[in-house]
Amino acid sequence: MHGITPKGKQEEVMALPAKGHIVVLGTAGSGKTTIALLRSHHLANIPENGRVLLVTFNGALVEYMRGISKSRSAKLVVENYHKFARGYLNSRGKMPRWNGILSPDEKAYYIEQAVEELKKEHPAESTLRRSKEFFIDEITFIEKFGVADLAAYNEAERIGRAAANIKRENRKWIFAVYKKYIELREAAGRKYDWDDLAFYVYNELQDDENERRYTHIIVDEGQDFSPMMIKSLVDAVADGGSFTFFGDVAQQIYGSRLSWRDSGINADKVWRFDVNYRNPATITAFAKDITESEYWRQDGDMVEATAQIAEGPKPILVKFSNKPREMAWVVERAISTGKTSSTVIVCRTRADIDSFLRVLKNKGCDATEIDKDTPGYAHIKTVYLTTFHAAKGLEFDNVFVPFLTDDKLPDPDTVANAVSEEDAYIDEIKLLYVATTRSKYGLYMTYSGTLSPLFPEDSDSCDFHDEEEVE
């Protein structure tokens, strides 16, 4: 682990007994991922101890964890949740040989078909005239929270769901669409979608009397997991084992609005990592300005940094007259800093990554795109490209965040497909927070055109420049 030594509360968490439930909440840069990995290795190396699973949400972070770890243990498995889920269901004979999991587009298709069939049966029902996006979002809520029947749905708390605005007496129609959707997809030979996989894992575990495979399970970036994902992982722990949850609600970017308290975790004490070891005070102050936006949803579990260890310059935002000049400046600076430090360009879309890759290649720079198949990285002095989502949990010496315009952030497709503009903005501003808190030293942000409404334009923690001032 590159000689990393736990400090303060990190050391206290490392020394906790290997039993029961443990919750660790932390601010960005507080070492959550590092301690999750260190504790995993520690538990795996205890003599006579059982297997250890370290599970996270995205594949890129799995590869990062594998990359920064020098030691290996046959008892330690590092993988994302969906790989765990498929593996478990397969071990129980519940995964088809072909792909039995619907893609998001296929899920949307069958939900739309379910709505249309019910409209024919009940043409006067106004609830069935709501948008396709509404039904997709509401069914995903049902799946992520493991709502098993109409009675449970009628009693379900509307966690993060105020924008849905459903009268209780009309919920029966939404649940009817959900049941019809299940019927239609099963008739097509598809047993699951990516959002309800955890529901079926959890139900299967209830009937599984075999000895559990893992004695200890550790979840990193737990704020991105649905309640059913967490419940299934809690239940997958062997008797006498331990479950450890690491999370940061400020970096919750997948819209589940999860409270760990709703997910079957029973912890007497919450450990809070409030020292930021990654970001300089300058970047921490700018990140705090983001969290004070009108679009930011406050949460009592959010941990604010009380101290910073690193030092670095003030973040900058540069306005350019056009997009080609913006890209040219970002590429030139990224190549320059990449010669002496790890440098990343964080983009909102994969299309933007492709555009930068072409320009970098023309400049003779063999940049690396970070995805789930990328081997160990982030400690190497070079230039990387990644999306806002895949950057979660990673860190670099210098970070470039281009195209911070109103037509890129918030993403128009995300806004169009959301139940409400408010919900979309709440999720999109978290992406800006994640991207800007990846830096250990320099943070360089750029735009041409109209600045994104999510950017804290009145921030005193950022220096604003025109292109003439930085050439």
GROMACS .gro file of C-alpha atoms in nm:
model
  471
    1MET     CA    1   0.000   0.000   0.000
    2HIS     CA    2   0.286   0.237  -0.082
    3GLY     CA    3   0.390   0.276   0.281
    4ILE     CA    4   0.061   0.436   0.390
    5THR     CA    5   0.025   0.465   0.767
    6PRO     CA    6  -0.321   0.521   0.919
    7LYS     CA    7  -0.356   0.831   1.135
    8GLY     CA    8  -0.599   0.951   1.403
    9LYS     CA    9  -0.948   0.813   1.351
   10GLN     CA   10  -0.821   0.602   1.061
   11GLU     CA   11  -0.599   0.415   1.309
   12GLU     CA   12  -0.893   0.374   1.547
   13VAL     CA   13  -1.108   0.215   1.274
   14MET     CA   14  -0.823  -0.018   1.176
   15ALA     CA   15  -0.809  -0.142   1.538
   16LEU     CA   16  -1.183  -0.217   1.566
   17PRO     CA   17  -1.280  -0.579   1.640
   18ALA     CA   18  -1.357  -0.803   1.342
   19LYS     CA   19  -1.723  -0.845   1.429
   20GLY     CA   20  -2.056  -0.665   1.408
   21HIS     CA   21  -2.149  -0.361   1.200
   22ILE     CA   22  -1.924  -0.058   1.155
   23VAL     CA   23  -2.017   0.271   0.983
   24VAL     CA   24  -1.751   0.520   0.869
   25LEU     CA   25  -1.861   0.849   0.713
   26GLY     CA   26  -1.600   1.086   0.576
   27THR     CA   27  -1.535   1.396   0.375
   28ALA     CA   28  -1.366   1.385   0.034
   29GLY     CA   29  -0.995   1.306   0.061
   30SER     CA   30  -1.022   1.165   0.413
   31GLY     CA   31  -0.879   0.826   0.319
   32LYS     CA   32  -1.198   0.617   0.319
   33THR     CA   33  -1.094   0.403   0.021
   34THR     CA   34  -0.742   0.360   0.156
   35ILE     CA   35  -0.861   0.248   0.499
   36ALA     CA   36  -1.124   0.021   0.342
   37LEU     CA   37  -0.846  -0.151   0.150
   38LEU     CA   38  -0.607  -0.161   0.446
   39ARG     CA   39  -0.873  -0.308   0.673
   40SER     CA   40  -0.959  -0.565   0.407
   41HIS     CA   41  -0.597  -0.678   0.391
   42HIS     CA   42  -0.575  -0.681   0.769
   43LEU     CA   43  -0.882  -0.904   0.803
   44ALA     CA   44  -0.765  -1.134   0.524
   45ASN     CA   45  -0.430  -1.186   0.697
   46ILE     CA   46  -0.571  -1.285   1.036
   47PRO     CA   47  -0.480  -1.655   1.086
   48GLU     CA   48  -0.774  -1.894   1.067
   49ASN     CA   49  -0.999  -1.610   0.951
   50GLY     CA   50  -1.246  -1.658   0.667
   51ARG     CA   51  -1.275  -1.491   0.327
   52VAL     CA   52  -1.304  -1.113   0.289
   53LEU     CA   53  -1.504  -0.927   0.023
   54LEU     CA   54  -1.427  -0.563  -0.055
   55VAL     CA   55  -1.706  -0.437  -0.276
   56THR     CA   56  -1.757  -0.102  -0.447
   57PHE     CA   57  -1.997   0.045  -0.700
   58ASN     CA   58  -1.798   0.103  -1.019
   59GLY     CA   59  -1.545  -0.108  -1.203
   60ALA     CA   60  -1.289   0.170  -1.241
   61LEU     CA   61  -1.253   0.199  -0.864
   62VAL     CA   62  -1.208  -0.178  -0.837
   63GLU     CA   63  -0.910  -0.156  -1.074
   64TYR     CA   64  -0.770   0.140  -0.882
   65MET     CA   65  -0.785  -0.056  -0.558
   66ARG     CA   66  -0.609  -0.349  -0.718
   67GLY     CA   67  -0.350  -0.115  -0.865
   68ILE     CA   68  -0.246   0.057  -0.541
   69SER     CA   69  -0.222  -0.269  -0.348
   70LYS     CA   70   0.113  -0.444  -0.361
   71SER     CA   71   0.014  -0.741  -0.150
   72ARG     CA   72  -0.225  -1.015  -0.254
   73SER     CA   73  -0.424  -1.258  -0.046
   74ALA     CA   74  -0.611  -1.562  -0.168
   75LYS     CA   75  -0.874  -1.485   0.094
   76LEU     CA   76  -0.945  -1.130  -0.032
   77VAL     CA   77  -1.181  -1.061  -0.324
   78VAL     CA   78  -1.219  -0.708  -0.466
   79GLU     CA   79  -1.511  -0.660  -0.705
   80ASN     CA   80  -1.810  -0.439  -0.783
   81TYR     CA   81  -2.157  -0.519  -0.654
   82HIS     CA   82  -2.306  -0.649  -0.977
   83LYS     CA   83  -2.026  -0.902  -1.024
   84PHE     CA   84  -2.090  -1.026  -0.670
   85ALA     CA   85  -2.465  -1.046  -0.738
   86ARG     CA   86  -2.434  -1.235  -1.065
   87GLY     CA   87  -2.183  -1.473  -0.913
   88TYR     CA   88  -2.407  -1.549  -0.618
   89LEU     CA   89  -2.722  -1.601  -0.825
   90ASN     CA   90  -2.525  -1.821  -1.064
   91SER     CA   91  -2.403  -2.033  -0.771
   92ARG     CA   92  -2.769  -2.088  -0.681
   93GLY     CA   93  -2.864  -2.181  -1.037
   94LYS     CA   94  -3.061  -1.858  -1.082
   95MET     CA   95  -2.866  -1.693  -1.365
   96PRO     CA   96  -2.958  -1.791  -1.722
   97ARG     CA   97  -2.676  -1.908  -1.946
   98TRP     CA   98  -2.760  -1.620  -2.176
   99ASN     CA   99  -2.779  -1.264  -2.046
  100GLY     CA  100  -3.090  -1.254  -1.829
  101ILE     CA  101  -3.042  -0.891  -1.723
  102LEU     CA  102  -3.224  -0.613  -1.907
  103SER     CA  103  -3.025  -0.312  -2.023
  104PRO     CA  104  -3.160   0.033  -1.921
  105ASP     CA  105  -3.303   0.081  -2.272
  106GLU     CA  106  -3.474  -0.259  -2.264
  107LYS     CA  107  -3.614  -0.184  -1.920
  108ALA     CA  108  -3.759   0.144  -2.050
  109TYR     CA  109  -3.914  -0.043  -2.345
  110TYR     CA  110  -4.096  -0.299  -2.131
  111ILE     CA  111  -4.215  -0.037  -1.882
  112GLU     CA  112  -4.359   0.165  -2.171
  113GLN     CA  113  -4.532  -0.146  -2.304
  114ALA     CA  114  -4.675  -0.215  -1.957
  115VAL     CA  115  -4.819   0.137  -1.939
  116GLU     CA  116  -4.973   0.106  -2.285
  117GLU     CA  117  -5.142  -0.225  -2.200
  118LEU     CA  118  -5.294  -0.083  -1.882
  119LYS     CA  119  -5.410   0.228  -2.068
  120LYS     CA  120  -5.613   0.006  -2.300
  121GLU     CA  121  -5.775  -0.164  -2.000
  122HIS     CA  122  -5.832   0.161  -1.807
  123PRO     CA  123  -5.855   0.447  -2.062
  124ALA     CA  124  -6.001   0.694  -1.813
  125GLU     CA  125  -5.727   0.661  -1.551
  126SER     CA  126  -5.526   0.986  -1.546
  127THR     CA  127  -5.232   0.838  -1.350
  128LEU     CA  128  -5.146   0.624  -1.652
  129ARG     CA  129  -5.096   0.939  -1.861
  130ARG     CA  130  -4.786   1.042  -1.671
  131SER     CA  131  -4.452   1.041  -1.854
  132LYS     CA  132  -4.245   0.734  -1.933
  133GLU     CA  133  -3.963   0.889  -1.726
  134PHE     CA  134  -4.196   0.911  -1.426
  135PHE     CA  135  -4.279   0.539  -1.439
  136ILE     CA  136  -3.915   0.438  -1.494
  137ASP     CA  137  -3.808   0.647  -1.197
  138GLU     CA  138  -4.086   0.523  -0.970
  139ILE     CA  139  -4.035   0.156  -1.059
  140THR     CA  140  -3.664   0.198  -0.996
  141PHE     CA  141  -3.753   0.336  -0.653
  142ILE     CA  142  -3.969   0.027  -0.587
  143GLU     CA  143  -3.681  -0.199  -0.693
  144LYS     CA  144  -3.404  -0.023  -0.503
  145PHE     CA  145  -3.601  -0.016  -0.179
  146GLY     CA  146  -3.724  -0.374  -0.216
  147VAL     CA  147  -4.095  -0.292  -0.208
  148ALA     CA  148  -4.254  -0.635  -0.229
  149ASP     CA  149  -4.628  -0.561  -0.248
  150LEU     CA  150  -4.886  -0.284  -0.279
  151ALA     CA  151  -4.934  -0.257   0.098
  152ALA     CA  152  -4.562  -0.193   0.146
  153TYR     CA  153  -4.563   0.056  -0.141
  154ASN     CA  154  -4.852   0.247   0.013
  155GLU     CA  155  -4.656   0.276   0.338
  156ALA     CA  156  -4.318   0.349   0.178
  157GLU     CA  157  -4.142   0.665   0.291
  158ARG     CA  158  -4.080   0.901   0.001
  159ILE     CA  159  -3.704   0.926   0.055
  160GLY     CA  160  -3.585   1.184  -0.192
  161ARG     CA  161  -3.908   1.144  -0.388
  162ALA     CA  162  -4.093   1.469  -0.320
  163ALA     CA  163  -4.087   1.561  -0.689
  164ALA     CA  164  -4.290   1.250  -0.778
  165ASN     CA  165  -4.595   1.394  -0.599
  166ILE     CA  166  -4.815   1.082  -0.602
  167LYS     CA  167  -5.139   1.070  -0.412
  168ARG     CA  168  -5.153   0.762  -0.196
  169GLU     CA  169  -5.476   0.640  -0.355
  170ASN     CA  170  -5.308   0.645  -0.699
  171ARG     CA  171  -5.010   0.431  -0.604
  172LYS     CA  172  -5.206   0.118  -0.696
  173TRP     CA  173  -5.179   0.217  -1.063
  174ILE     CA  174  -4.804   0.259  -1.049
  175PHE     CA  175  -4.768  -0.075  -0.874
  176ALA     CA  176  -4.993  -0.232  -1.140
  177VAL     CA  177  -4.752  -0.101  -1.407
  178TYR     CA  178  -4.463  -0.249  -1.211
  179LYS     CA  179  -4.630  -0.593  -1.192
  180LYS     CA  180  -4.718  -0.582  -1.563
  181TYR     CA  181  -4.357  -0.489  -1.642
  182ILE     CA  182  -4.234  -0.796  -1.452
  183GLU     CA  183  -4.486  -1.011  -1.636
  184LEU     CA  184  -4.380  -0.882  -1.980
  185ARG     CA  185  -4.006  -0.915  -1.924
  186GLU     CA  186  -4.040  -1.267  -1.781
  187ALA     CA  187  -4.246  -1.367  -2.084
  188ALA     CA  188  -3.948  -1.253  -2.292
  189GLY     CA  189  -3.713  -1.471  -2.087
  190ARG     CA  190  -3.550  -1.186  -1.894
  191LYS     CA  191  -3.541  -1.238  -1.519
  192TYR     CA  192  -3.374  -0.921  -1.390
  193ASP     CA  193  -3.275  -0.561  -1.456
  194TRP     CA  194  -2.972  -0.391  -1.305
  195ASP     CA  195  -3.181  -0.212  -1.041
  196ASP     CA  196  -3.363  -0.514  -0.897
  197LEU     CA  197  -3.077  -0.765  -0.910
  198ALA     CA  198  -3.010  -0.692  -0.542
  199PHE     CA  199  -3.375  -0.763  -0.451
  200TYR     CA  200  -3.345  -1.113  -0.592
  201VAL     CA  201  -3.006  -1.169  -0.428
  202TYR     CA  202  -3.155  -1.070  -0.092
  203ASN     CA  203  -3.456  -1.298  -0.136
  204GLU     CA  204  -3.234  -1.587  -0.239
  205LEU     CA  205  -3.016  -1.536   0.068
  206GLN     CA  206  -3.326  -1.571   0.288
  207ASP     CA  207  -3.372  -1.927   0.160
  208ASP     CA  208  -3.000  -2.014   0.153
  209GLU     CA  209  -2.905  -2.226   0.454
  210ASN     CA  210  -2.554  -2.295   0.326
  211GLU     CA  211  -2.253  -2.149   0.503
  212ARG     CA  212  -2.186  -1.796   0.384
  213ARG     CA  213  -1.887  -1.753   0.152
  214TYR     CA  214  -1.757  -1.436   0.324
  215THR     CA  215  -1.680  -1.384   0.691
  216HIS     CA  216  -1.616  -1.012   0.643
  217ILE     CA  217  -1.766  -0.770   0.388
  218ILE     CA  218  -1.643  -0.413   0.345
  219VAL     CA  219  -1.833  -0.162   0.130
  220ASP     CA  220  -1.653   0.140  -0.015
  221GLU     CA  221  -1.838   0.441  -0.160
  222GLY     CA  222  -2.145   0.297   0.010
  223GLN     CA  223  -2.354   0.609  -0.053
  224ASP     CA  224  -2.399   0.493  -0.413
  225PHE     CA  225  -2.554   0.159  -0.318
  226SER     CA  226  -2.928   0.107  -0.309
  227PRO     CA  227  -3.085  -0.004   0.021
  228MET     CA  228  -3.140  -0.353  -0.125
  229MET     CA  229  -2.774  -0.379  -0.225
  230ILE     CA  230  -2.668  -0.301   0.131
  231LYS     CA  231  -2.930  -0.534   0.282
  232SER     CA  232  -2.815  -0.820   0.061
  233LEU     CA  233  -2.450  -0.764   0.153
  234VAL     CA  234  -2.533  -0.745   0.525
  235ASP     CA  235  -2.713  -1.077   0.494
  236ALA     CA  236  -2.424  -1.231   0.298
  237VAL     CA  237  -2.192  -1.206   0.601
  238ALA     CA  238  -2.124  -1.529   0.790
  239ASP     CA  239  -2.234  -1.563   1.152
  240GLY     CA  240  -1.979  -1.401   1.382
  241GLY     CA  241  -1.834  -1.195   1.099
  242SER     CA  242  -1.827  -0.821   1.031
  243PHE     CA  243  -1.982  -0.568   0.794
  244THR     CA  244  -1.811  -0.230   0.742
  245PHE     CA  245  -1.968   0.061   0.553
  246PHE     CA  246  -1.758   0.352   0.421
  247GLY     CA  247  -1.947   0.643   0.265
  248ASP     CA  248  -1.975   1.015   0.191
  249VAL     CA  249  -2.321   1.156   0.115
  250ALA     CA  250  -2.162   1.458  -0.054
  251GLN     CA  251  -2.045   1.224  -0.332
  252GLN     CA  252  -2.377   1.045  -0.384
  253ILE     CA  253  -2.403   1.051  -0.765
  254TYR     CA  254  -2.637   0.767  -0.860
  255GLY     CA  255  -2.960   0.913  -0.730
  256SER     CA  256  -3.058   0.650  -0.471
  257ARG     CA  257  -3.089   0.909  -0.190
  258LEU     CA  258  -2.973   0.635   0.043
  259SER     CA  259  -2.960   0.664   0.416
  260TRP     CA  260  -2.749   0.381   0.553
  261ARG     CA  261  -2.999   0.366   0.840
  262ASP     CA  262  -3.263   0.233   0.597
  263SER     CA  263  -3.047  -0.057   0.486
  264GLY     CA  264  -3.028  -0.308   0.767
  265ILE     CA  265  -2.708  -0.174   0.923
  266ASN     CA  266  -2.706  -0.178   1.303
  267ALA     CA  267  -2.415   0.029   1.428
  268ASP     CA  268  -2.398   0.175   1.780
  269LYS     CA  269  -2.144   0.439   1.678
  270VAL     CA  270  -2.065   0.632   1.360
  271TRP     CA  271  -1.698   0.705   1.291
  272ARG     CA  272  -1.641   1.036   1.112
  273PHE     CA  273  -1.329   1.108   0.906
  274ASP     CA  274  -1.314   1.488   0.902
  275VAL     CA  275  -0.948   1.544   0.811
  276ASN     CA  276  -0.888   1.596   0.438
  277TYR     CA  277  -0.550   1.445   0.349
  278ARG     CA  278  -0.591   1.488  -0.028
  279ASN     CA  279  -0.715   1.835  -0.114
  280PRO     CA  280  -0.536   2.160  -0.030
  281ALA     CA  281  -0.734   2.406   0.184
  282THR     CA  282  -0.788   2.611  -0.133
  283ILE     CA  283  -0.977   2.329  -0.305
  284THR     CA  284  -1.164   2.233   0.012
  285ALA     CA  285  -1.291   2.592   0.041
  286PHE     CA  286  -1.408   2.586  -0.322
  287ALA     CA  287  -1.582   2.251  -0.269
  288LYS     CA  288  -1.763   2.401   0.031
  289ASP     CA  289  -1.889   2.681  -0.195
  290ILE     CA  290  -2.041   2.414  -0.422
  291THR     CA  291  -2.228   2.264  -0.125
  292GLU     CA  292  -2.379   2.604  -0.043
  293SER     CA  293  -2.553   2.624  -0.381
  294GLU     CA  294  -2.933   2.649  -0.394
  295TYR     CA  295  -2.925   2.318  -0.583
  296TRP     CA  296  -2.741   2.127  -0.310
  297ARG     CA  297  -2.954   1.907  -0.088
  298GLN     CA  298  -2.829   1.924   0.270
  299ASP     CA  299  -2.791   1.603   0.470
  300GLY     CA  300  -2.719   1.555   0.839
  301ASP     CA  301  -2.478   1.270   0.759
  302MET     CA  302  -2.252   1.493   0.550
  303VAL     CA  303  -1.905   1.534   0.703
  304GLU     CA  304  -1.729   1.868   0.653
  305ALA     CA  305  -1.351   1.886   0.663
  306THR     CA  306  -1.219   2.040   0.984
  307ALA     CA  307  -0.855   2.031   0.874
  308GLN     CA  308  -0.645   1.995   0.559
  309ILE     CA  309  -0.293   1.858   0.534
  310ALA     CA  310  -0.203   1.928   0.170
  311GLU     CA  311  -0.102   2.263   0.023
  312GLY     CA  312  -0.167   2.398  -0.324
  313PRO     CA  313  -0.269   2.695  -0.537
  314LYS     CA  314  -0.616   2.842  -0.563
  315PRO     CA  315  -0.843   2.675  -0.820
  316ILE     CA  316  -0.888   2.871  -1.142
  317LEU     CA  317  -1.172   2.910  -1.391
  318VAL     CA  318  -1.075   3.032  -1.737
  319LYS     CA  319  -1.325   3.168  -1.991
  320PHE     CA  320  -1.239   3.113  -2.359
  321SER     CA  321  -1.379   3.275  -2.670
  322ASN     CA  322  -1.449   2.939  -2.836
  323LYS     CA  323  -1.429   2.566  -2.779
  324PRO     CA  324  -1.122   2.491  -2.999
  325ARG     CA  325  -0.912   2.746  -2.808
  326GLU     CA  326  -1.037   2.599  -2.481
  327MET     CA  327  -0.942   2.246  -2.584
  328ALA     CA  328  -0.601   2.356  -2.711
  329TRP     CA  329  -0.520   2.524  -2.379
  330VAL     CA  330  -0.636   2.227  -2.170
  331VAL     CA  331  -0.440   1.982  -2.385
  332GLU     CA  332  -0.121   2.191  -2.376
  333ARG     CA  333  -0.136   2.238  -1.997
  334ALA     CA  334  -0.229   1.874  -1.931
  335ILE     CA  335   0.062   1.747  -2.140
  336SER     CA  336   0.296   1.983  -1.956
  337THR     CA  337   0.184   1.884  -1.604
  338GLY     CA  338   0.162   1.517  -1.707
  339LYS     CA  339   0.540   1.508  -1.756
  340THR     CA  340   0.600   1.559  -1.385
  341SER     CA  341   0.275   1.455  -1.215
  342SER     CA  342  -0.038   1.245  -1.248
  343THR     CA  343  -0.286   1.456  -1.446
  344VAL     CA  344  -0.647   1.391  -1.542
  345ILE     CA  345  -0.902   1.558  -1.771
  346VAL     CA  346  -1.250   1.491  -1.630
  347CYS     CA  347  -1.533   1.503  -1.886
  348ARG     CA  348  -1.910   1.487  -1.857
  349THR     CA  349  -1.952   1.252  -2.156
  350ARG     CA  350  -1.756   0.981  -2.334
  351ALA     CA  351  -1.790   1.181  -2.657
  352ASP     CA  352  -1.588   1.460  -2.495
  353ILE     CA  353  -1.325   1.206  -2.392
  354ASP     CA  354  -1.298   1.089  -2.753
  355SER     CA  355  -1.253   1.449  -2.870
  356PHE     CA  356  -0.970   1.507  -2.624
  357LEU     CA  357  -0.806   1.174  -2.709
  358ARG     CA  358  -0.785   1.276  -3.076
  359VAL     CA  359  -0.629   1.614  -2.998
  360LEU     CA  360  -0.385   1.462  -2.746
  361LYS     CA  361  -0.280   1.197  -2.998
  362ASN     CA  362  -0.219   1.464  -3.261
  363LYS     CA  363   0.012   1.631  -3.010
  364GLY     CA  364   0.205   1.307  -2.960
  365CYS     CA  365   0.058   1.235  -2.616
  366ASP     CA  366  -0.043   0.874  -2.551
  367ALA     CA  367  -0.309   0.949  -2.289
  368THR     CA  368  -0.489   0.675  -2.096
  369GLU     CA  369  -0.866   0.653  -2.067
  370ILE     CA  370  -0.977   0.525  -1.727
  371ASP     CA  371  -1.248   0.260  -1.732
  372LYS     CA  372  -1.323  -0.068  -1.561
  373ASP     CA  373  -1.051  -0.247  -1.759
  374THR     CA  374  -0.773   0.004  -1.691
  375PRO     CA  375  -0.490  -0.151  -1.486
  376GLY     CA  376  -0.344   0.022  -1.178
  377TYR     CA  377  -0.309   0.396  -1.229
  378ALA     CA  378  -0.324   0.741  -1.071
  379HIS     CA  379   0.024   0.720  -0.919
  380ILE     CA  380   0.194   0.731  -1.260
  381LYS     CA  381   0.314   1.060  -1.408
  382THR     CA  382   0.108   1.084  -1.725
  383VAL     CA  383  -0.221   1.217  -1.866
  384TYR     CA  384  -0.550   1.038  -1.801
  385LEU     CA  385  -0.906   1.097  -1.918
  386THR     CA  386  -1.219   0.989  -1.735
  387THR     CA  387  -1.584   1.072  -1.685
  388PHE     CA  388  -1.726   1.240  -1.376
  389HIS     CA  389  -1.878   0.907  -1.269
  390ALA     CA  390  -1.565   0.695  -1.317
  391ALA     CA  391  -1.351   0.949  -1.127
  392LYS     CA  392  -1.524   0.857  -0.801
  393GLY     CA  393  -1.274   0.753  -0.534
  394LEU     CA  394  -0.967   0.836  -0.745
  395GLU     CA  395  -0.707   1.108  -0.690
  396PHE     CA  396  -0.453   1.289  -0.909
  397ASP     CA  397  -0.194   1.561  -0.863
  398ASN     CA  398  -0.362   1.792  -1.115
  399VAL     CA  399  -0.721   1.794  -1.238
  400PHE     CA  400  -0.866   1.968  -1.546
  401VAL     CA  401  -1.245   2.006  -1.572
  402PRO     CA  402  -1.336   2.150  -1.915
  403PHE     CA  403  -1.667   2.247  -2.081
  404LEU     CA  404  -1.838   2.384  -1.770
  405THR     CA  405  -2.119   2.534  -1.977
  406ASP     CA  406  -2.494   2.537  -1.935
  407ASP     CA  407  -2.537   2.296  -2.229
  408LYS     CA  408  -2.303   2.038  -2.073
  409LEU     CA  409  -2.369   2.066  -1.700
  410PRO     CA  410  -2.637   1.981  -1.616
  411ASP     CA  411  -2.643   1.723  -1.892
  412PRO     CA  412  -2.946   1.795  -2.118
  413ASP     CA  413  -3.037   1.427  -2.156
  414THR     CA  414  -3.028   1.379  -1.780
  415VAL     CA  415  -3.259   1.677  -1.730
  416ALA     CA  416  -3.494   1.560  -2.006
  417ASN     CA  417  -3.521   1.210  -1.859
  418ALA     CA  418  -3.560   1.317  -1.496
  419VAL     CA  419  -3.891   1.333  -1.315
  420SER     CA  420  -3.816   1.698  -1.242
  421GLU     CA  421  -3.549   1.956  -1.320
  422GLU     CA  422  -3.487   1.988  -0.947
  423ASP     CA  423  -3.398   1.618  -0.913
  424ALA     CA  424  -3.162   1.640  -1.211
  425TYR     CA  425  -2.983   1.946  -1.072
  426ILE     CA  426  -2.943   1.780  -0.731
  427ASP     CA  427  -2.764   1.484  -0.892
  428GLU     CA  428  -2.561   1.686  -1.143
  429ILE     CA  429  -2.412   1.924  -0.884
  430LYS     CA  430  -2.280   1.622  -0.695
  431LEU     CA  431  -2.083   1.534  -1.010
  432LEU     CA  432  -1.917   1.876  -1.005
  433TYR     CA  433  -1.825   1.821  -0.640
  434VAL     CA  434  -1.676   1.479  -0.716
  435ALA     CA  435  -1.470   1.605  -1.011
  436THR     CA  436  -1.324   1.906  -0.830
  437THR     CA  437  -1.228   1.710  -0.517
  438ARG     CA  438  -1.006   1.461  -0.707
  439SER     CA  439  -0.706   1.698  -0.700
  440LYS     CA  440  -0.410   1.677  -0.464
  441TYR     CA  441  -0.260   2.003  -0.595
  442GLY     CA  442  -0.394   2.196  -0.896
  443LEU     CA  443  -0.754   2.241  -1.013
  444TYR     CA  444  -0.805   2.399  -1.356
  445MET     CA  445  -1.160   2.458  -1.482
  446THR     CA  446  -1.258   2.602  -1.819
  447TYR     CA  447  -1.556   2.700  -2.033
  448SER     CA  448  -1.658   2.890  -2.346
  449GLY     CA  449  -2.008   3.026  -2.388
  450THR     CA  450  -2.243   3.049  -2.089
  451LEU     CA  451  -2.117   2.923  -1.755
  452SER     CA  452  -2.307   2.633  -1.595
  453PRO     CA  453  -2.570   2.743  -1.341
  454LEU     CA  454  -2.425   2.478  -1.107
  455PHE     CA  455  -2.092   2.659  -1.083
  456PRO     CA  456  -2.055   2.879  -0.770
  457GLU     CA  457  -1.997   3.198  -0.968
  458ASP     CA  458  -1.970   3.416  -0.656
  459SER     CA  459  -1.702   3.197  -0.497
  460ASP     CA  460  -1.410   3.378  -0.334
  461SER     CA  461  -1.218   3.050  -0.334
  462CYS     CA  462  -1.160   3.048  -0.709
  463ASP     CA  463  -0.961   3.281  -0.936
  464PHE     CA  464  -1.146   3.385  -1.253
  465HIS     CA  465  -0.949   3.455  -1.574
  466ASP     CA  466  -1.004   3.537  -1.940
  467GLU     CA  467  -0.800   3.343  -2.196
  468GLU     CA  468  -0.561   3.638  -2.259
  469GLU     CA  469  -0.449   3.618  -1.896
  470VAL     CA  470  -0.335   3.257  -1.912
  471GLU     CA  471  -0.169   3.235  -2.255
   0.00000   0.00000   0.00000
